[in-house]
Short mmCIF file of C-alpha atoms and ligand atoms in Angstrom, two decimals:
data_model
loop_
_atom_site.label_atom_id
_atom_site.label_comp_id
_atom_site.label_asym_id
_atom_site.label_seq_id
_atom_site.Cartn_x
_atom_site.Cartn_y
_atom_site.Cartn_z
CA UNK A 1 0.00 0.00 0.00
CA UNK A 2 1.31 3.47 -0.90
CA UNK A 3 1.82 5.86 2.00
CA UNK A 4 -0.78 8.36 0.82
CA UNK A 5 -3.38 5.59 0.48
CA UNK A 6 -2.77 4.65 4.07
CA UNK A 7 -3.06 8.24 5.22
CA UNK A 8 -6.22 8.90 3.28
CA UNK A 9 -7.81 5.99 5.08
CA UNK A 10 -7.06 7.45 8.45
CA UNK A 11 -9.85 9.08 10.40
CA UNK A 12 -9.94 12.85 10.38
CA UNK A 13 -8.78 14.88 13.37
CA UNK A 14 -11.57 16.16 15.52
CA UNK A 15 -13.55 19.11 14.21
CA UNK A 16 -14.09 21.29 17.25
CA UNK A 17 -16.96 23.31 15.83
CA UNK A 18 -18.79 20.19 14.87
CA UNK A 19 -18.19 18.72 18.31
CA UNK A 20 -19.63 21.83 19.98
CA UNK A 21 -22.63 21.83 17.67
CA UNK A 22 -23.43 18.24 18.58
CA UNK A 23 -22.98 18.75 22.30
CA UNK A 24 -25.18 21.86 22.28
CA UNK A 25 -28.02 19.39 21.71
CA UNK A 26 -27.33 17.61 24.99
CA UNK A 27 -28.52 19.85 27.79
CA UNK A 28 -26.03 20.62 30.59
CA UNK A 29 -23.17 18.95 28.80
CA UNK A 30 -19.73 20.49 28.49
CA UNK A 31 -16.82 19.32 26.38
CA UNK A 32 -13.15 19.52 27.37
CA UNK A 33 -11.05 18.84 24.32
CA UNK A 34 -7.32 18.04 24.14
CA UNK A 35 -5.13 17.20 21.21
CA UNK A 36 -3.11 15.10 23.60
CA UNK A 37 -3.34 14.39 27.31
CA UNK A 38 -1.97 11.82 29.77
CA UNK A 39 -5.38 10.25 30.44
CA UNK A 40 -8.89 11.63 30.02
CA UNK A 41 -9.95 9.67 33.13
CA UNK A 42 -7.21 11.31 35.19
CA UNK A 43 -8.32 14.75 33.98
CA UNK A 44 -11.94 13.96 34.85
CA UNK A 45 -10.85 12.92 38.34
CA UNK A 46 -9.01 16.22 38.81
CA UNK A 47 -12.11 18.15 37.74
CA UNK A 48 -14.18 16.28 40.32
CA UNK A 49 -11.57 16.81 43.05
CA UNK A 50 -11.47 20.54 42.42
CA UNK A 51 -15.22 21.12 42.06
CA UNK A 52 -17.22 22.96 44.74
CA UNK A 53 -20.32 21.21 43.53
CA UNK A 54 -19.73 17.97 41.63
CA UNK A 55 -23.34 17.91 40.34
CA UNK A 56 -22.38 20.74 37.99
CA UNK A 57 -19.94 18.35 36.31
CA UNK A 58 -22.58 15.81 35.34
CA UNK A 59 -22.44 15.29 31.54
CA UNK A 60 -18.99 16.86 31.24
CA UNK A 61 -17.04 14.94 28.63
CA UNK A 62 -13.27 14.92 28.29
CA UNK A 63 -12.01 14.08 24.81
CA UNK A 64 -8.48 13.64 23.56
CA UNK A 65 -7.11 12.83 20.13
CA UNK A 66 -4.34 10.83 21.79
CA UNK A 67 -3.23 9.82 25.28
CA UNK A 68 0.30 9.41 26.58
CA UNK A 69 -0.75 7.37 29.63
CA UNK A 70 -4.09 5.81 28.72
CA UNK A 71 -5.13 3.41 31.46
CA UNK A 72 -6.94 0.10 31.56
CA UNK A 73 -8.06 -1.84 34.62
CA UNK A 74 -5.66 -3.12 37.27
CA UNK A 75 -2.90 -0.72 36.24
CA UNK A 76 -2.76 -1.97 32.66
CA UNK A 77 -1.97 0.40 29.80
CA UNK A 78 -4.34 1.35 27.02
CA UNK A 79 -2.55 2.14 23.78
CA UNK A 80 -4.01 5.46 22.60
CA UNK A 81 -2.36 6.76 19.42
CA UNK A 82 -3.61 9.75 17.43
CA UNK A 83 -5.70 9.38 14.28
CA UNK A 84 -6.81 5.77 14.51
CA UNK A 85 -8.97 5.80 17.63
CA UNK A 86 -11.10 7.91 19.96
CA UNK A 87 -10.60 8.42 23.71
CA UNK A 88 -13.15 9.98 26.00
CA UNK A 89 -14.32 10.10 29.59
CA UNK A 90 -17.88 10.83 30.67
CA UNK A 91 -18.57 12.28 34.11
CA UNK A 92 -21.76 10.82 35.54
CA UNK A 93 -23.26 12.26 38.71
CA UNK A 94 -26.60 10.52 39.33
CA UNK A 95 -29.15 11.70 41.90
CA UNK A 96 -28.73 8.47 43.85
CA UNK A 97 -25.36 7.31 45.22
CA UNK A 98 -23.59 4.70 43.10
CA UNK A 99 -23.63 1.25 44.64
CA UNK A 100 -22.32 -0.81 41.77
CA UNK A 101 -19.84 0.76 39.30
CA UNK A 102 -19.57 -2.59 37.48
CA UNK A 103 -23.15 -2.22 36.37
CA UNK A 104 -22.31 1.17 34.87
CA UNK A 105 -19.50 -0.50 32.91
CA UNK A 106 -21.89 -3.16 31.63
CA UNK A 107 -24.47 -0.55 30.61
CA UNK A 108 -21.74 1.49 28.88
CA UNK A 109 -20.65 -1.58 26.94
CA UNK A 110 -24.20 -2.08 25.65
CA UNK A 111 -24.49 1.63 24.77
CA UNK A 112 -21.21 1.52 22.88
CA UNK A 113 -22.17 -1.69 21.08
CA UNK A 114 -25.49 -0.18 19.97
CA UNK A 115 -23.78 2.93 18.55
CA UNK A 116 -21.13 0.92 16.70
CA UNK A 117 -23.84 -1.29 15.20
CA UNK A 118 -25.95 1.69 14.19
CA UNK A 119 -23.18 3.77 12.64
CA UNK A 120 -20.73 1.21 11.30
CA UNK A 121 -23.04 -1.75 10.53
CA UNK A 122 -20.85 -4.30 12.30
CA UNK A 123 -21.78 -6.48 15.29
CA UNK A 124 -19.23 -6.42 18.09
CA UNK A 125 -19.46 -8.88 20.96
CA UNK A 126 -18.92 -8.11 24.63
CA UNK A 127 -16.30 -9.84 26.72
CA UNK A 128 -17.26 -9.50 30.38
CA UNK A 129 -17.00 -7.03 31.67
CA UNK A 130 -15.62 -4.12 29.74
CA UNK A 131 -14.29 -5.16 26.35
CA UNK A 132 -15.80 -5.10 22.87
CA UNK A 133 -14.51 -7.59 20.33
CA UNK A 134 -14.91 -7.86 16.59
CA UNK A 135 -13.59 -10.78 14.55
CA UNK A 136 -11.77 -12.16 17.59
CA UNK A 137 -9.90 -8.95 18.39
CA UNK A 138 -10.45 -6.24 20.96
CA UNK A 139 -11.74 -3.04 19.40
CA UNK A 140 -12.73 -1.13 22.54
CA UNK A 141 -12.21 -1.01 26.27
CA UNK A 142 -14.06 0.72 29.09
CA UNK A 143 -12.65 1.81 32.43
CA UNK A 144 -15.16 2.94 35.04
CA UNK A 145 -13.78 4.65 38.12
CA UNK A 146 -15.84 5.71 41.11
CA UNK A 147 -15.36 9.10 42.74
CA UNK A 148 -15.52 8.50 46.47
CA UNK A 149 -16.74 11.03 48.99
CA UNK A 150 -14.34 10.26 51.83
CA UNK A 151 -16.45 12.04 54.43
CA UNK A 152 -19.49 9.86 53.81
CA UNK A 153 -17.78 6.83 52.26
CA UNK A 154 -20.17 6.94 49.32
CA UNK A 155 -19.49 6.85 45.59
CA UNK A 156 -20.98 10.13 44.43
CA UNK A 157 -19.88 10.10 40.79
CA UNK A 158 -18.43 7.83 38.16
CA UNK A 159 -15.94 8.44 35.39
CA UNK A 160 -16.56 6.25 32.38
CA UNK A 161 -13.48 6.10 30.17
CA UNK A 162 -13.95 4.71 26.68
CA UNK A 163 -11.33 3.98 24.06
CA UNK A 164 -12.27 2.69 20.60
CA UNK A 165 -9.99 1.71 17.73
CA UNK A 166 -11.63 2.87 14.53
CA UNK A 167 -8.88 1.89 12.17
CA UNK A 168 -5.87 -0.37 12.36
CA UNK A 169 -2.68 1.28 13.46
CA UNK A 170 0.38 0.34 11.47
CA UNK A 171 2.73 1.29 14.30
CA UNK A 172 1.09 -0.88 16.91
CA UNK A 173 3.55 -2.39 19.43
CA UNK A 174 4.32 -5.99 18.66
CA UNK A 175 3.00 -7.35 21.95
CA UNK A 176 -0.43 -5.90 21.17
CA UNK A 177 -0.66 -6.83 17.50
CA UNK A 178 -2.30 -10.19 18.13
CA UNK A 179 -4.86 -8.76 20.57
CA UNK A 180 -5.86 -5.37 19.19
CA UNK A 181 -8.36 -4.99 16.37
CA UNK A 182 -10.44 -2.13 15.04
CA UNK A 183 -13.84 -1.36 13.59
CA UNK A 184 -11.89 -1.08 10.32
CA UNK A 185 -14.17 1.58 8.97
CA UNK A 186 -13.58 3.15 5.60
CA UNK A 187 -16.70 5.23 5.95
CA UNK A 188 -15.40 8.78 6.11
CA UNK A 189 -18.90 10.21 6.44
CA UNK A 190 -18.94 9.27 10.14
CA UNK A 191 -16.87 11.88 11.90
CA UNK A 192 -15.25 11.36 15.28
CA UNK A 193 -17.39 14.18 16.64
CA UNK A 194 -20.57 12.39 15.63
CA UNK A 195 -19.37 9.03 16.94
CA UNK A 196 -18.45 10.51 20.32
CA UNK A 197 -21.67 12.45 20.62
CA UNK A 198 -23.75 9.36 19.87
CA UNK A 199 -21.85 7.36 22.48
CA UNK A 200 -22.43 9.99 25.17
CA UNK A 201 -26.06 10.44 24.21
CA UNK A 202 -26.68 6.69 24.22
CA UNK A 203 -24.95 6.37 27.60
CA UNK A 204 -27.29 8.86 29.29
CA UNK A 205 -30.27 7.25 27.58
CA UNK A 206 -29.38 3.72 28.64
CA UNK A 207 -28.84 4.74 32.27
CA UNK A 208 -32.56 5.48 32.52
CA UNK A 209 -33.69 2.28 30.79
CA UNK A 210 -35.04 -0.81 32.51
CA UNK A 211 -32.08 -2.48 34.16
CA UNK A 212 -33.19 -6.08 33.58
CA UNK A 213 -33.69 -5.41 29.87
CA UNK A 214 -30.22 -3.88 29.51
CA UNK A 215 -28.60 -6.81 31.34
CA UNK A 216 -30.52 -9.13 29.03
CA UNK A 217 -29.11 -7.30 26.00
CA UNK A 218 -25.67 -7.48 27.59
CA UNK A 219 -25.98 -11.24 27.99
CA UNK A 220 -27.16 -11.71 24.42
CA UNK A 221 -24.00 -10.01 23.16
CA UNK A 222 -21.69 -11.68 25.62
CA UNK A 223 -19.37 -14.23 24.06
CA UNK A 224 -17.86 -15.91 27.10
CA UNK A 225 -21.07 -17.47 28.40
CA UNK A 226 -20.84 -21.25 28.11
CA UNK A 227 -17.06 -21.22 27.68
CA UNK A 228 -14.22 -22.37 29.93
CA UNK A 229 -12.25 -19.52 31.46
CA UNK A 230 -9.25 -19.12 33.74
CA UNK A 231 -9.94 -16.87 36.69
CA UNK A 232 -7.07 -14.87 38.19
CA UNK A 233 -8.11 -13.37 41.52
CA UNK A 234 -6.33 -10.02 41.86
CA UNK A 235 -7.06 -9.16 45.44
CA UNK A 236 -5.98 -11.18 48.42
CA UNK A 237 -7.67 -14.52 48.13
CA UNK A 238 -7.00 -18.09 49.12
CA UNK A 239 -8.35 -19.31 45.78
CA UNK A 240 -5.31 -18.87 43.53
CA UNK A 241 -5.80 -19.22 39.78
CA UNK A 242 -8.58 -21.63 38.86
CA UNK A 243 -10.52 -22.96 35.86
CA UNK A 244 -14.28 -22.50 35.62
CA UNK A 245 -17.14 -22.32 33.16
CA UNK A 246 -18.89 -18.99 32.69
CA UNK A 247 -22.57 -19.80 33.00
CA UNK A 248 -24.45 -16.56 33.57
CA UNK A 249 -24.35 -12.83 34.29
CA UNK A 250 -26.58 -11.72 37.13
CA UNK A 251 -28.62 -8.55 37.45
CA UNK A 252 -25.73 -6.77 39.16
CA UNK A 253 -23.45 -7.60 36.17
CA UNK A 254 -21.53 -10.21 38.16
CA UNK A 255 -20.22 -13.18 36.24
CA UNK A 256 -21.51 -16.50 37.56
CA UNK A 257 -19.02 -19.30 37.11
CA UNK A 258 -19.26 -23.02 37.78
CA UNK A 259 -16.25 -24.79 39.24
CA UNK A 260 -15.13 -28.37 38.65
CA UNK A 261 -16.72 -29.51 41.94
CA UNK A 262 -20.11 -28.19 40.76
CA UNK A 263 -20.16 -25.17 43.08
CA UNK A 264 -20.82 -21.68 41.69
CA UNK A 265 -19.30 -18.29 42.36
CA UNK A 266 -20.37 -14.74 41.50
CA UNK A 267 -17.35 -12.78 40.29
CA UNK A 268 -16.97 -9.06 40.71
CA UNK A 269 -15.03 -7.32 37.95
CA UNK A 270 -12.64 -5.64 40.36
CA UNK A 271 -11.56 -8.94 41.82
CA UNK A 272 -10.67 -11.06 38.84
CA UNK A 273 -8.94 -11.03 35.56
CA UNK A 274 -9.89 -13.59 32.93
CA UNK A 275 -7.57 -15.69 30.84
CA UNK A 276 -6.33 -13.94 27.67
CA UNK A 277 -6.25 -10.45 29.20
C1 BT5 B 1 -9.50 -1.58 29.23
O1 BT5 B 1 -8.81 -2.13 30.27
O2 BT5 B 1 -9.65 -2.06 28.14
C2 BT5 B 1 -10.06 -0.19 29.53
C3 BT5 B 1 -9.53 0.81 28.55
C4 BT5 B 1 -10.10 2.19 28.80
C5 BT5 B 1 -9.41 3.19 27.94
C6 BT5 B 1 -10.07 4.54 28.04
S1 BT5 B 1 -9.47 5.64 26.84
C7 BT5 B 1 -10.20 6.97 27.61
C8 BT5 B 1 -10.06 6.75 29.10
N1 BT5 B 1 -8.83 7.30 29.62
C9 BT5 B 1 -8.01 6.35 30.10
O3 BT5 B 1 -6.88 6.55 30.59
N2 BT5 B 1 -8.60 5.14 29.95
C10 BT5 B 1 -9.92 5.25 29.37
P1 BT5 B 1 -8.41 -3.65 30.39
O4 BT5 B 1 -9.63 -4.52 30.27
O5 BT5 B 1 -7.63 -3.73 31.64
O6 BT5 B 1 -7.54 -3.93 29.12
C11 BT5 B 1 -6.21 -3.52 29.01
C12 BT5 B 1 -5.56 -4.44 28.00
O7 BT5 B 1 -6.11 -4.20 26.70
C13 BT5 B 1 -4.06 -4.22 27.84
O8 BT5 B 1 -3.34 -4.94 28.80
C14 BT5 B 1 -3.83 -4.75 26.42
O9 BT5 B 1 -3.76 -6.16 26.41
C15 BT5 B 1 -5.10 -4.39 25.69
N3 BT5 B 1 -4.99 -3.11 24.97
C16 BT5 B 1 -4.15 -2.08 25.17
N4 BT5 B 1 -4.38 -1.08 24.32
C17 BT5 B 1 -5.41 -1.47 23.53
C18 BT5 B 1 -6.12 -0.89 22.45
N5 BT5 B 1 -5.86 0.31 21.97
N6 BT5 B 1 -7.13 -1.61 21.91
C19 BT5 B 1 -7.44 -2.84 22.36
N7 BT5 B 1 -6.80 -3.44 23.38
C20 BT5 B 1 -5.80 -2.76 23.96
#
């Protein structure tokens, strides 16, 4: 492939005016845009820490064209180069305190899947709890972080960080090449601004939908149900690494696994890492 062919295929840099026009349609939202940043989630956390009234930050969205220290779960890195992907964090401050951030991750995954299907006409699958896969490769990851009110011990807000690979990146580090995929879109009519707006809009819509229905949709798109997995507990546990079969996802977005002795366990996303991550 000639160099200019490759470059023509790349997604366009963000159009700020277009972004603002879209977000004007979403009441109370505010966009913070960076060409490059360490991590949009880290920036969102700083905004929350410095706010007199965190409610005023609800629907703030932090967007970057690239990240120098994009984060995944459990201290992992999220490769965030310019031009081939989008990186954003949504600040969510609901009226009620947050009791289960994992459920927000699950809902975000369904919202993201719906938007990708609608705009790009492909059908990604969800890998519990926060990954979207297409053709066997990971095309998107979600990192939800709770903002804790240390006086009350409650989670008052959540930061939902979303990274999506829209096109393949030729410079991808070798250790990621086998894992990382992309939507592989050649449709230049879908701008990054539109894609991001639709994700944010769908997120706020899905958070008010019937929870059981959304979990049902999550399960229908989930590709590890019925398969054998290796569970790596990441917090202090006497279990060690063990094999299990993923049999269900409950209404709190916990993964139900069946062990060799026939017993079952409900896994919380913060406590385990599955084989292949
Ligand atoms: C995630 O973690 O996949 C959550 C990623 C969240 C990224 C967004 S971008 C905007 C916001 N700001 C941030 O700093 N983060 C959020 P996890 O399930 O732990 O997966 C991490 C693993 O995914 C890595 O160890 C790699 O194996 C793989 N990986 C790294 N970069 C990737 C990429 N660009 N696409 C797909 N997989 C990737």
